[in-house]
Short mmCIF file of C-alpha atoms and ligand atoms in Angstrom, two decimals:
data_model
loop_
_atom_site.label_atom_id
_atom_site.label_comp_id
_atom_site.label_asym_id
_atom_site.label_seq_id
_atom_site.Cartn_x
_atom_site.Cartn_y
_atom_site.Cartn_z
CA MET A 207 99.31 108.19 49.76
CA ARG A 208 99.40 104.94 48.05
CA LEU A 209 95.78 102.60 48.73
CA THR A 210 95.51 99.31 48.89
CA GLU A 211 92.44 97.94 46.40
CA ASP A 212 90.60 97.75 49.33
CA GLU A 213 90.92 101.27 50.24
CA LYS A 214 90.39 102.32 47.10
CA ALA A 215 87.20 100.97 46.65
CA MET A 216 85.92 102.14 50.35
CA ARG A 217 87.44 105.61 49.13
CA ASP A 218 85.04 104.96 45.17
CA GLY A 219 81.44 104.02 47.60
CA ALA A 220 81.43 100.33 47.30
CA ASN A 221 80.99 100.00 51.23
CA GLY A 222 78.34 102.95 50.75
CA PRO A 223 78.40 106.74 51.24
CA ALA A 224 79.48 107.12 54.93
CA VAL A 225 82.76 104.92 54.62
CA ALA A 226 83.32 106.30 51.42
CA ARG A 227 83.76 109.71 53.40
CA SER A 228 85.46 108.31 55.97
CA MET A 229 87.79 107.42 52.74
CA ASP A 230 88.18 110.56 52.35
CA LEU A 231 88.48 112.28 55.19
CA LEU A 232 91.46 109.71 55.98
CA ILE A 233 92.67 110.40 52.89
CA ARG A 234 92.80 113.95 53.06
CA TYR A 235 94.27 114.22 56.11
CA GLY A 236 96.45 111.48 55.52
CA GLU A 237 98.25 114.37 53.01
CA ALA A 238 98.49 116.69 54.97
CA LEU A 239 100.28 114.99 57.17
CA ASP A 240 102.21 113.65 54.80
CA ALA A 241 101.17 109.83 55.51
CA GLU A 242 102.36 107.41 52.73
CA ARG A 243 99.71 105.13 53.22
CA LEU A 244 97.36 104.32 56.14
CA VAL A 245 97.31 101.49 59.01
CA GLU A 246 94.39 98.73 59.89
CA THR A 247 93.70 99.40 62.53
CA ARG A 248 90.89 97.34 64.94
CA ASN A 249 90.61 99.63 68.31
CA VAL A 250 88.93 102.55 67.77
CA ALA A 251 88.76 105.15 71.35
CA GLY A 252 86.83 108.40 70.68
CA ALA A 253 83.57 110.98 70.86
CA PHE A 254 80.55 110.28 68.83
CA ASN A 255 77.92 111.45 72.51
CA ALA A 256 75.92 114.10 71.98
CA SER A 257 75.46 115.96 75.15
CA THR A 258 76.27 119.57 75.29
CA PRO A 259 74.20 122.54 74.11
CA SER A 260 76.04 123.06 71.19
CA VAL A 261 74.66 119.64 69.39
CA ARG A 262 70.97 120.70 69.92
CA HIS A 263 69.61 121.72 67.09
CA LEU A 264 71.56 119.16 65.04
CA ALA A 265 70.23 116.36 67.43
CA GLU A 266 66.71 117.70 66.59
CA ASP A 267 67.36 116.68 63.04
CA GLY A 268 68.74 113.31 63.79
CA PHE A 269 71.78 111.46 65.29
CA ASP A 270 72.73 110.97 61.52
CA ARG A 271 73.34 114.43 61.39
CA VAL A 272 75.27 114.66 64.63
CA PHE A 273 77.53 111.65 63.35
CA SER A 274 78.16 112.98 60.10
CA GLU A 275 79.10 116.88 61.50
CA LEU A 276 80.52 116.04 64.42
CA ASN A 277 82.57 112.94 63.33
CA LEU A 278 82.66 113.00 59.43
CA ASP A 279 82.65 116.60 59.08
CA SER A 280 79.23 116.73 56.68
CA ASP A 281 77.50 118.80 55.64
CA ASP A 282 75.44 116.77 54.50
CA THR A 283 73.65 114.09 56.67
CA ILE A 284 74.79 111.00 55.47
CA GLU A 285 73.21 107.68 56.64
CA ILE A 286 75.66 105.76 59.77
CA PRO A 287 75.69 101.96 59.21
CA ARG A 288 77.29 99.73 61.81
CA MET A 289 81.26 100.70 63.37
CA ALA A 290 83.76 98.40 60.95
CA VAL A 291 85.93 97.70 63.71
CA PRO A 292 85.70 97.55 67.96
CA THR A 293 85.22 100.91 69.18
CA CYS A 294 84.78 102.64 72.39
CA GLN A 295 82.79 105.77 73.58
CA LEU A 296 85.30 107.81 75.51
CA ILE A 297 83.89 110.28 78.44
CA THR A 298 80.50 112.30 78.24
CA GLY A 299 79.37 115.63 79.48
CA ILE A 300 76.75 113.81 81.56
CA ASP A 301 76.64 111.15 84.14
CA MET A 302 72.93 109.36 83.64
CA GLU A 303 72.98 108.19 87.16
CA ASN A 304 74.01 111.65 88.80
CA SER A 305 72.91 114.07 86.21
CA ALA A 306 70.41 116.58 88.27
CA LEU A 307 73.05 116.33 91.12
CA GLN A 308 75.40 118.02 88.03
CA GLY A 309 72.70 119.95 87.54
CA ALA A 310 72.82 118.95 83.79
CA ASP A 311 69.79 119.84 81.61
CA PRO A 312 67.26 117.41 81.60
CA ALA A 313 66.45 117.41 78.27
CA LEU A 314 70.35 116.87 77.94
CA THR A 315 70.38 113.99 79.53
CA GLU A 316 67.89 112.36 77.63
CA MET A 317 69.29 113.29 74.46
CA GLN A 318 72.38 111.98 75.56
CA ARG A 319 70.57 108.83 76.83
CA GLN A 320 69.26 108.68 72.97
CA SER A 321 72.47 109.11 71.64
CA GLU A 322 73.53 106.33 73.43
CA LYS A 323 71.53 104.39 72.43
CA TYR A 324 72.30 105.55 68.07
CA LEU A 325 75.64 104.45 68.64
CA GLY A 326 74.87 101.32 70.92
CA GLN A 327 72.30 99.49 67.99
CA ARG A 328 75.77 101.02 65.79
CA GLY A 329 78.29 98.93 67.25
CA VAL A 330 79.85 102.01 69.79
CA ASN A 331 80.10 100.02 73.02
CA MET A 332 79.45 102.97 76.24
CA MET A 333 82.26 102.69 77.79
CA CYS A 334 82.20 106.33 78.89
CA THR A 335 85.73 106.78 80.85
CA CYS A 336 88.91 108.34 79.74
CA THR A 337 90.54 104.48 80.82
CA PRO A 338 89.05 102.34 78.69
CA TYR A 339 91.64 100.56 79.37
CA GLN A 340 90.48 99.80 82.77
CA VAL A 341 87.17 98.29 81.67
CA GLY A 342 88.23 96.09 78.58
CA ASN A 343 89.95 97.80 76.30
CA VAL A 344 93.30 96.61 76.56
CA PRO A 345 95.40 96.48 72.88
CA VAL A 346 98.18 94.73 72.89
CA GLN A 347 101.97 94.94 72.38
CA GLY A 348 102.58 96.55 68.64
CA GLU A 349 98.93 97.07 68.17
CA HIS A 350 97.57 100.52 65.91
CA CYS A 351 95.03 102.20 67.71
CA ALA A 352 92.92 105.06 66.80
CA TRP A 353 92.28 106.94 70.17
CA MET A 354 91.85 110.13 71.60
CA GLU A 355 92.39 112.01 75.07
CA SER A 356 95.66 112.96 75.85
CA SER A 357 95.63 110.53 79.40
CA ALA A 358 94.73 107.34 77.60
CA VAL A 359 97.29 107.84 74.57
CA ILE A 360 100.18 108.76 77.00
CA TYR A 361 99.08 105.06 78.59
CA CYS A 362 98.00 103.04 75.53
CA ASN A 363 102.07 104.20 73.92
CA SER A 364 103.81 103.85 76.70
CA VAL A 365 102.52 100.72 79.49
CA LEU A 366 100.90 98.99 77.24
CA GLY A 367 103.15 99.18 74.05
CA ALA A 368 100.46 100.09 71.46
CA ARG A 369 100.64 102.20 69.12
CA THR A 370 97.90 105.80 68.74
CA ASN A 371 98.27 109.38 68.17
CA VAL A 372 96.23 111.65 69.37
CA GLU A 373 93.33 111.73 67.28
CA GLY A 374 90.26 113.36 66.80
CA LYS A 375 86.61 112.90 66.90
CA GLU A 376 86.81 112.99 63.14
CA SER A 377 89.86 110.71 62.20
CA THR A 378 88.57 107.92 64.73
CA GLY A 379 84.63 108.31 63.67
CA ALA A 380 86.15 107.32 59.85
CA ALA A 381 88.65 104.84 61.68
CA ALA A 382 85.57 103.51 63.18
CA LEU A 383 83.78 103.30 59.62
CA THR A 384 87.22 101.96 57.58
CA GLY A 385 88.77 99.80 60.12
CA ARG A 386 92.03 102.83 58.35
CA ILE A 387 94.32 105.48 60.79
CA PRO A 388 96.84 107.24 58.42
CA TYR A 389 100.24 105.30 59.48
CA TRP A 390 103.02 108.30 60.72
CA GLY A 391 103.75 109.75 63.81
CA LEU A 392 103.85 106.76 66.45
CA HIS A 393 102.56 104.48 64.93
CA LEU A 394 106.84 104.08 63.04
CA PRO A 395 108.36 102.25 65.37
CA GLU A 396 111.53 104.76 64.40
CA ASN A 397 109.33 107.77 65.76
CA ARG A 398 108.98 105.39 69.87
CA HIS A 399 112.60 105.97 71.19
CA ALA A 400 113.44 108.71 73.96
CA ASN A 401 115.17 111.68 72.50
CA ARG A 402 114.95 113.26 76.30
CA LEU A 403 116.61 111.34 80.09
CA ILE A 404 115.28 112.06 82.88
CA ARG A 405 117.59 111.52 86.35
CA VAL A 406 115.24 110.40 89.66
CA GLU A 407 116.90 111.32 92.67
CA ALA A 408 113.81 111.91 95.02
CA GLU A 409 111.73 109.65 96.71
CA VAL A 410 108.79 109.06 93.90
CA ASP A 411 106.94 106.47 95.40
CA ASP A 412 103.00 106.98 96.29
CA MET A 413 100.11 108.12 93.94
CA ALA A 414 100.79 112.57 94.69
CA ASP A 415 104.94 111.72 93.75
CA TRP A 416 104.29 110.16 90.60
CA GLY A 417 101.68 112.71 90.07
CA VAL A 418 103.65 115.90 90.60
CA LEU A 419 106.99 113.29 88.62
CA GLY A 420 104.86 113.60 85.31
CA TYR A 421 103.48 117.37 85.64
CA PHE A 422 106.98 118.15 85.87
CA THR A 423 108.27 115.47 82.93
CA GLY A 424 106.12 117.86 80.58
CA PHE A 425 107.03 121.24 81.18
CA ALA A 426 110.80 119.46 81.40
CA VAL A 427 110.60 117.60 77.89
CA GLU A 428 107.31 119.30 76.57
CA GLU A 429 106.77 117.24 72.90
CA ASN A 430 109.18 114.56 73.08
CA ARG A 431 109.50 111.14 74.49
CA PRO A 432 111.45 110.54 78.04
CA ALA A 433 113.18 107.55 79.05
CA PHE A 434 114.16 107.51 83.17
CA GLU A 435 116.90 106.34 84.49
CA ARG A 436 116.99 106.17 88.87
CA LEU A 437 114.07 105.63 90.29
CA THR A 438 113.70 103.68 92.88
CA HIS A 439 110.14 102.49 92.89
CA GLN A 440 108.36 100.25 91.33
CA PRO A 441 104.62 101.90 89.81
CA ASN A 442 101.80 100.33 89.30
CA LEU A 443 98.60 101.13 86.84
CA MET A 444 97.19 103.42 89.07
CA LYS A 445 100.66 105.24 89.34
CA LEU A 446 101.51 105.36 85.65
CA LYS A 447 97.96 106.79 84.74
CA HIS A 448 98.45 109.45 87.34
CA PHE A 449 101.87 110.53 86.31
CA GLY A 450 101.13 110.03 82.18
CA ALA A 451 97.74 112.56 82.92
CA ALA A 452 100.44 114.84 84.49
CA ALA A 453 103.36 114.83 81.55
CA ALA A 454 99.86 114.78 79.19
CA SER A 455 98.69 118.00 80.39
CA SER A 456 101.58 119.79 81.20
CA GLY A 457 103.28 119.19 78.03
CA GLY A 458 102.51 116.97 75.05
CA VAL A 459 103.89 113.73 76.28
CA GLU A 460 102.36 110.88 74.03
CA ILE A 461 104.97 107.96 75.15
CA TYR A 462 108.07 107.46 77.09
CA HIS A 463 110.47 104.61 78.88
CA MET A 464 111.28 103.44 81.57
CA PRO A 465 113.81 100.76 81.36
CA GLY A 466 112.32 97.16 83.09
CA ILE A 467 109.19 98.48 83.77
CA THR A 468 107.41 100.17 79.96
CA PRO A 469 106.98 96.83 77.21
CA GLU A 470 109.33 99.13 74.45
CA ALA A 471 112.11 99.41 76.51
CA PRO A 472 113.75 96.28 78.60
CA THR A 473 117.37 98.44 79.30
CA MET A 474 118.23 102.06 78.41
CA GLU A 475 119.87 101.36 74.78
CA ALA A 476 116.42 100.43 74.07
CA ALA A 477 114.97 103.26 74.97
CA PHE A 478 117.12 104.90 73.25
CA GLY A 479 117.87 102.77 70.03
CA THR A 480 120.33 103.56 67.73
CA SER A 481 120.47 107.51 69.46
CA ALA A 482 123.46 107.50 72.17
CA LYS A 483 121.63 108.74 75.70
CA PRO A 484 120.97 112.66 76.38
CA GLU A 485 122.53 114.70 79.07
CA ALA A 486 119.94 114.54 81.80
CA ILE A 487 117.20 116.67 83.19
CA CYS A 488 117.68 116.24 86.54
CA PHE A 489 114.36 115.77 88.80
CA GLY A 490 115.36 115.67 92.74
CA ALA A 491 113.96 117.38 95.89
CA ALA A 492 114.10 120.81 95.07
CA GLU A 493 112.29 120.43 91.55
CA LYS A 494 109.85 117.59 93.64
CA ARG A 495 108.94 120.70 95.44
CA ARG A 496 108.48 123.37 93.31
CA THR A 497 106.47 121.30 91.39
CA TRP A 498 104.65 120.99 94.02
CA GLU A 499 104.03 123.94 94.72
CA ARG A 500 103.39 124.97 91.05
CA LEU A 501 100.46 122.58 91.40
CA GLN A 502 98.82 124.94 94.35
CA ASN A 503 96.73 127.74 93.15
CA ALA A 504 94.99 128.44 95.73
CA THR A 505 95.44 130.89 99.04
CA ASP A 506 91.59 130.52 101.08
CA ARG A 507 91.58 127.31 103.30
CA LYS A 508 88.71 126.91 103.70
CA LEU A 509 87.47 124.15 101.15
CA ASP A 510 83.74 124.32 98.67
CA PHE A 511 84.88 120.86 96.28
CA VAL A 512 87.50 118.34 96.56
CA MET A 513 87.90 115.85 93.12
CA LEU A 514 88.23 112.70 93.07
CA GLY A 515 89.22 109.92 90.10
CA CYS A 516 90.89 111.91 87.70
CA PRO A 517 92.30 109.84 85.36
CA HIS A 518 88.79 108.10 86.01
CA ASN A 519 89.77 105.84 89.79
CA SER A 520 90.38 101.86 89.32
CA ILE A 521 88.21 100.23 91.80
CA GLU A 522 92.03 100.11 94.54
CA GLN A 523 91.45 103.17 94.88
CA MET A 524 87.44 103.69 95.05
CA SER A 525 88.67 101.08 97.87
CA LEU A 526 91.44 103.23 99.43
CA VAL A 527 88.36 106.56 99.30
CA ALA A 528 86.06 104.31 100.86
CA GLU A 529 88.59 103.16 103.78
CA LEU A 530 89.30 106.80 104.88
CA LEU A 531 85.68 107.60 105.20
CA GLU A 532 84.71 105.13 107.17
CA GLY A 533 82.67 106.45 110.19
CA ARG A 534 83.64 109.77 108.90
CA ARG A 535 81.61 112.65 108.25
CA ILE A 536 82.40 115.14 105.34
CA HIS A 537 81.57 118.44 106.39
CA PRO A 538 78.75 120.35 105.34
CA ASP A 539 79.79 123.01 103.41
CA THR A 540 82.13 120.77 101.26
CA ALA A 541 81.58 118.44 98.63
CA LEU A 542 83.11 115.20 97.50
CA TRP A 543 82.38 113.98 94.51
CA VAL A 544 84.89 110.32 93.33
CA HIS A 545 84.98 109.36 90.11
CA THR A 546 85.43 105.92 88.27
CA PRO A 547 84.39 103.87 85.40
CA ARG A 548 80.43 102.95 85.26
CA ALA A 549 81.28 99.07 84.86
CA LEU A 550 84.24 99.87 88.22
CA ARG A 551 80.95 101.88 89.67
CA GLN A 552 78.85 98.11 89.79
CA ILE A 553 81.90 96.68 91.48
CA ALA A 554 81.88 99.85 94.09
CA ASP A 555 78.42 99.72 94.31
CA ARG A 556 78.56 94.92 94.92
CA SER A 557 81.81 95.85 97.80
CA GLY A 558 80.16 98.12 99.58
CA TYR A 559 82.86 101.55 99.37
CA THR A 560 79.79 103.53 97.02
CA ASP A 561 77.50 102.94 100.52
CA VAL A 562 80.71 104.36 102.40
CA ILE A 563 81.67 106.64 100.36
CA ARG A 564 77.40 108.04 100.58
CA ALA A 565 77.26 107.74 104.26
CA ALA A 566 80.39 109.91 104.55
CA GLY A 567 78.26 112.52 102.48
CA GLY A 568 80.34 111.97 99.08
CA GLU A 569 79.10 111.28 95.93
CA VAL A 570 80.30 108.02 93.18
CA MET A 571 80.15 110.17 89.49
CA SER A 572 80.59 108.21 86.80
CA ASP A 573 80.42 108.70 82.71
CA THR A 574 82.30 112.53 83.15
CA CYS A 575 84.73 114.95 85.17
CA PRO A 576 84.59 118.78 85.45
CA SER A 577 87.02 119.50 83.68
CA ILE A 578 85.06 118.04 80.49
CA SER A 579 80.92 117.53 82.07
CA ARG A 580 82.44 121.63 83.14
CA ARG A 581 79.57 121.26 86.34
CA LEU A 582 80.37 121.41 89.51
CA PRO A 583 78.53 122.20 93.05
CA LYS A 584 76.76 125.37 92.92
CA GLY A 585 79.11 128.54 94.53
CA VAL A 586 82.04 126.94 94.54
CA ARG A 587 85.06 128.88 94.95
CA VAL A 588 87.64 126.31 96.14
CA ILE A 589 88.85 122.97 94.85
CA ALA A 590 90.85 120.17 95.88
CA THR A 591 92.20 117.30 94.11
CA ASP A 592 94.27 114.29 94.26
CA SER A 593 95.11 115.27 90.87
CA ALA A 594 97.76 117.70 88.81
CA LYS A 595 95.72 117.21 85.60
CA GLN A 596 93.03 118.45 87.60
CA ALA A 597 94.88 120.83 89.74
CA HIS A 598 95.84 121.74 86.43
CA TYR A 599 92.67 122.39 84.19
CA LEU A 600 90.20 122.92 86.77
CA PRO A 601 91.41 126.50 87.70
CA ALA A 602 91.75 127.68 84.94
CA ILE A 603 88.47 125.81 83.10
CA ALA A 604 86.24 127.06 85.81
CA LYS A 605 87.53 129.88 87.18
CA VAL A 606 88.12 128.49 90.86
CA GLN A 607 91.36 128.56 93.03
CA GLY A 608 92.58 125.29 93.43
CA TRP A 609 94.46 122.51 95.89
CA PHE A 610 96.81 119.48 95.32
CA GLY A 611 98.17 116.82 97.52
CA SER A 612 97.55 112.76 97.61
CA VAL A 613 94.01 110.62 98.46
CA ARG A 614 94.13 110.97 102.27
CA GLN A 615 94.93 115.33 103.16
CA CYS A 616 91.85 115.86 100.21
CA VAL A 617 90.26 113.18 102.42
CA ASP A 618 90.95 114.63 105.76
CA SER A 619 89.92 117.81 104.16
CA ALA A 620 87.18 117.48 103.29
CA VAL A 621 85.87 115.73 106.24
CA ALA A 622 87.55 119.24 108.13
CA GLY A 623 86.04 121.49 105.26
CA GLU A 624 89.70 123.25 105.13
CA TRP A 625 92.83 122.34 102.96
CA LEU A 626 94.53 120.69 105.56
CA GLY A 627 97.89 119.63 103.20
CA VAL A 628 101.23 120.79 103.42
CA VAL A 629 104.31 120.82 100.85
CA ARG A 630 106.07 118.09 100.54
FE1 LIG B 711 89.32 112.34 82.68
FE2 LIG B 711 88.37 113.91 83.03
FE3 LIG B 711 90.91 113.93 84.29
S1 LIG B 711 88.95 113.00 81.24
S2 LIG B 711 91.65 112.26 83.05
S3 LIG B 711 88.53 113.27 84.16
S4 LIG B 711 90.35 115.87 83.23
#
């Protein structure tokens, strides 16, 4: 791999042992990927926080030990300096304001609190959400990033036109300390063009429709790069957030193009670059219905738990949930958790949304989600969610039955204590 003089100096220890270890890791990683060089990044989103039982023994030796092992793949404990470039923490395992409700071990909660403090002192912004782009981390078009979390990566590449592969804990740790990441995959302009075409012939308008289209897309194109034609409705941030999370769950989609909507595809020709448009895959009424049915992994209608906010809700989504719950009462046998970034929870609190949701018997959660934390209310057998991604993962992770529907169907069902959704 070709290194600049600065990179060679970092590798050789000019900036201390943690940076040297990081460069060594990035060089080995880049060579395994056949990357010719590294590229500078000033935007890292990773997972650094210690919140799980499996790292408790490491944390007993201090958080340098945790970072060294988890984020630099080092058996030796290295003193970790301040991050070299802007870096944020993605989602964590414990909601720091609702840990008791989650049933989290108080010792683990304290470990996470100390870990947050340690990371903050080293310049890691504790956003604690899978949607850093909702709370201030918004890279510009063409910017090279090093992000983890599939739903964030597909948003970063497609909606923002910034550039990242799906990174891991180690590569984001090394990127944060060096400001470098291997130049391969979606960092290269020629790898970003579409190579699949989806023709939309069914109505795709509300949030649930966009989740269903995303879920269909992942199965249809797997790890390829789809472009879309005949979209009839303009999506917004929330719809693209749901769409991308679903496409990255059922398949490995990391970038897509919607001509006239996403920044790298002003036209269909631009989406495909020099390649010809391939034959279209149709998403019509039959495909929409089949995909909707595929998202239903339940038979029992008695509902124990409703999960909203995957990916974490925007403030508009929090407003909608509060509006739907205003003056109503959730069934006593059903729990409702609504997830939003901790920064947006403050706005939800100040706007009165949290009070309305709590008065109805629901909870507003931050920092985590049931799929990541593996913490649900006790005794849950049947869940419902408005997220195709959560409907995909939670039944398998938590061994529960799962219904998928619109946010209105989920809220109405939470109030009734039974699933009221219908297939569209
Ligand atoms: Fe975020 Fe958890 Fe969904 S990490 S995208 S809320 S599965």
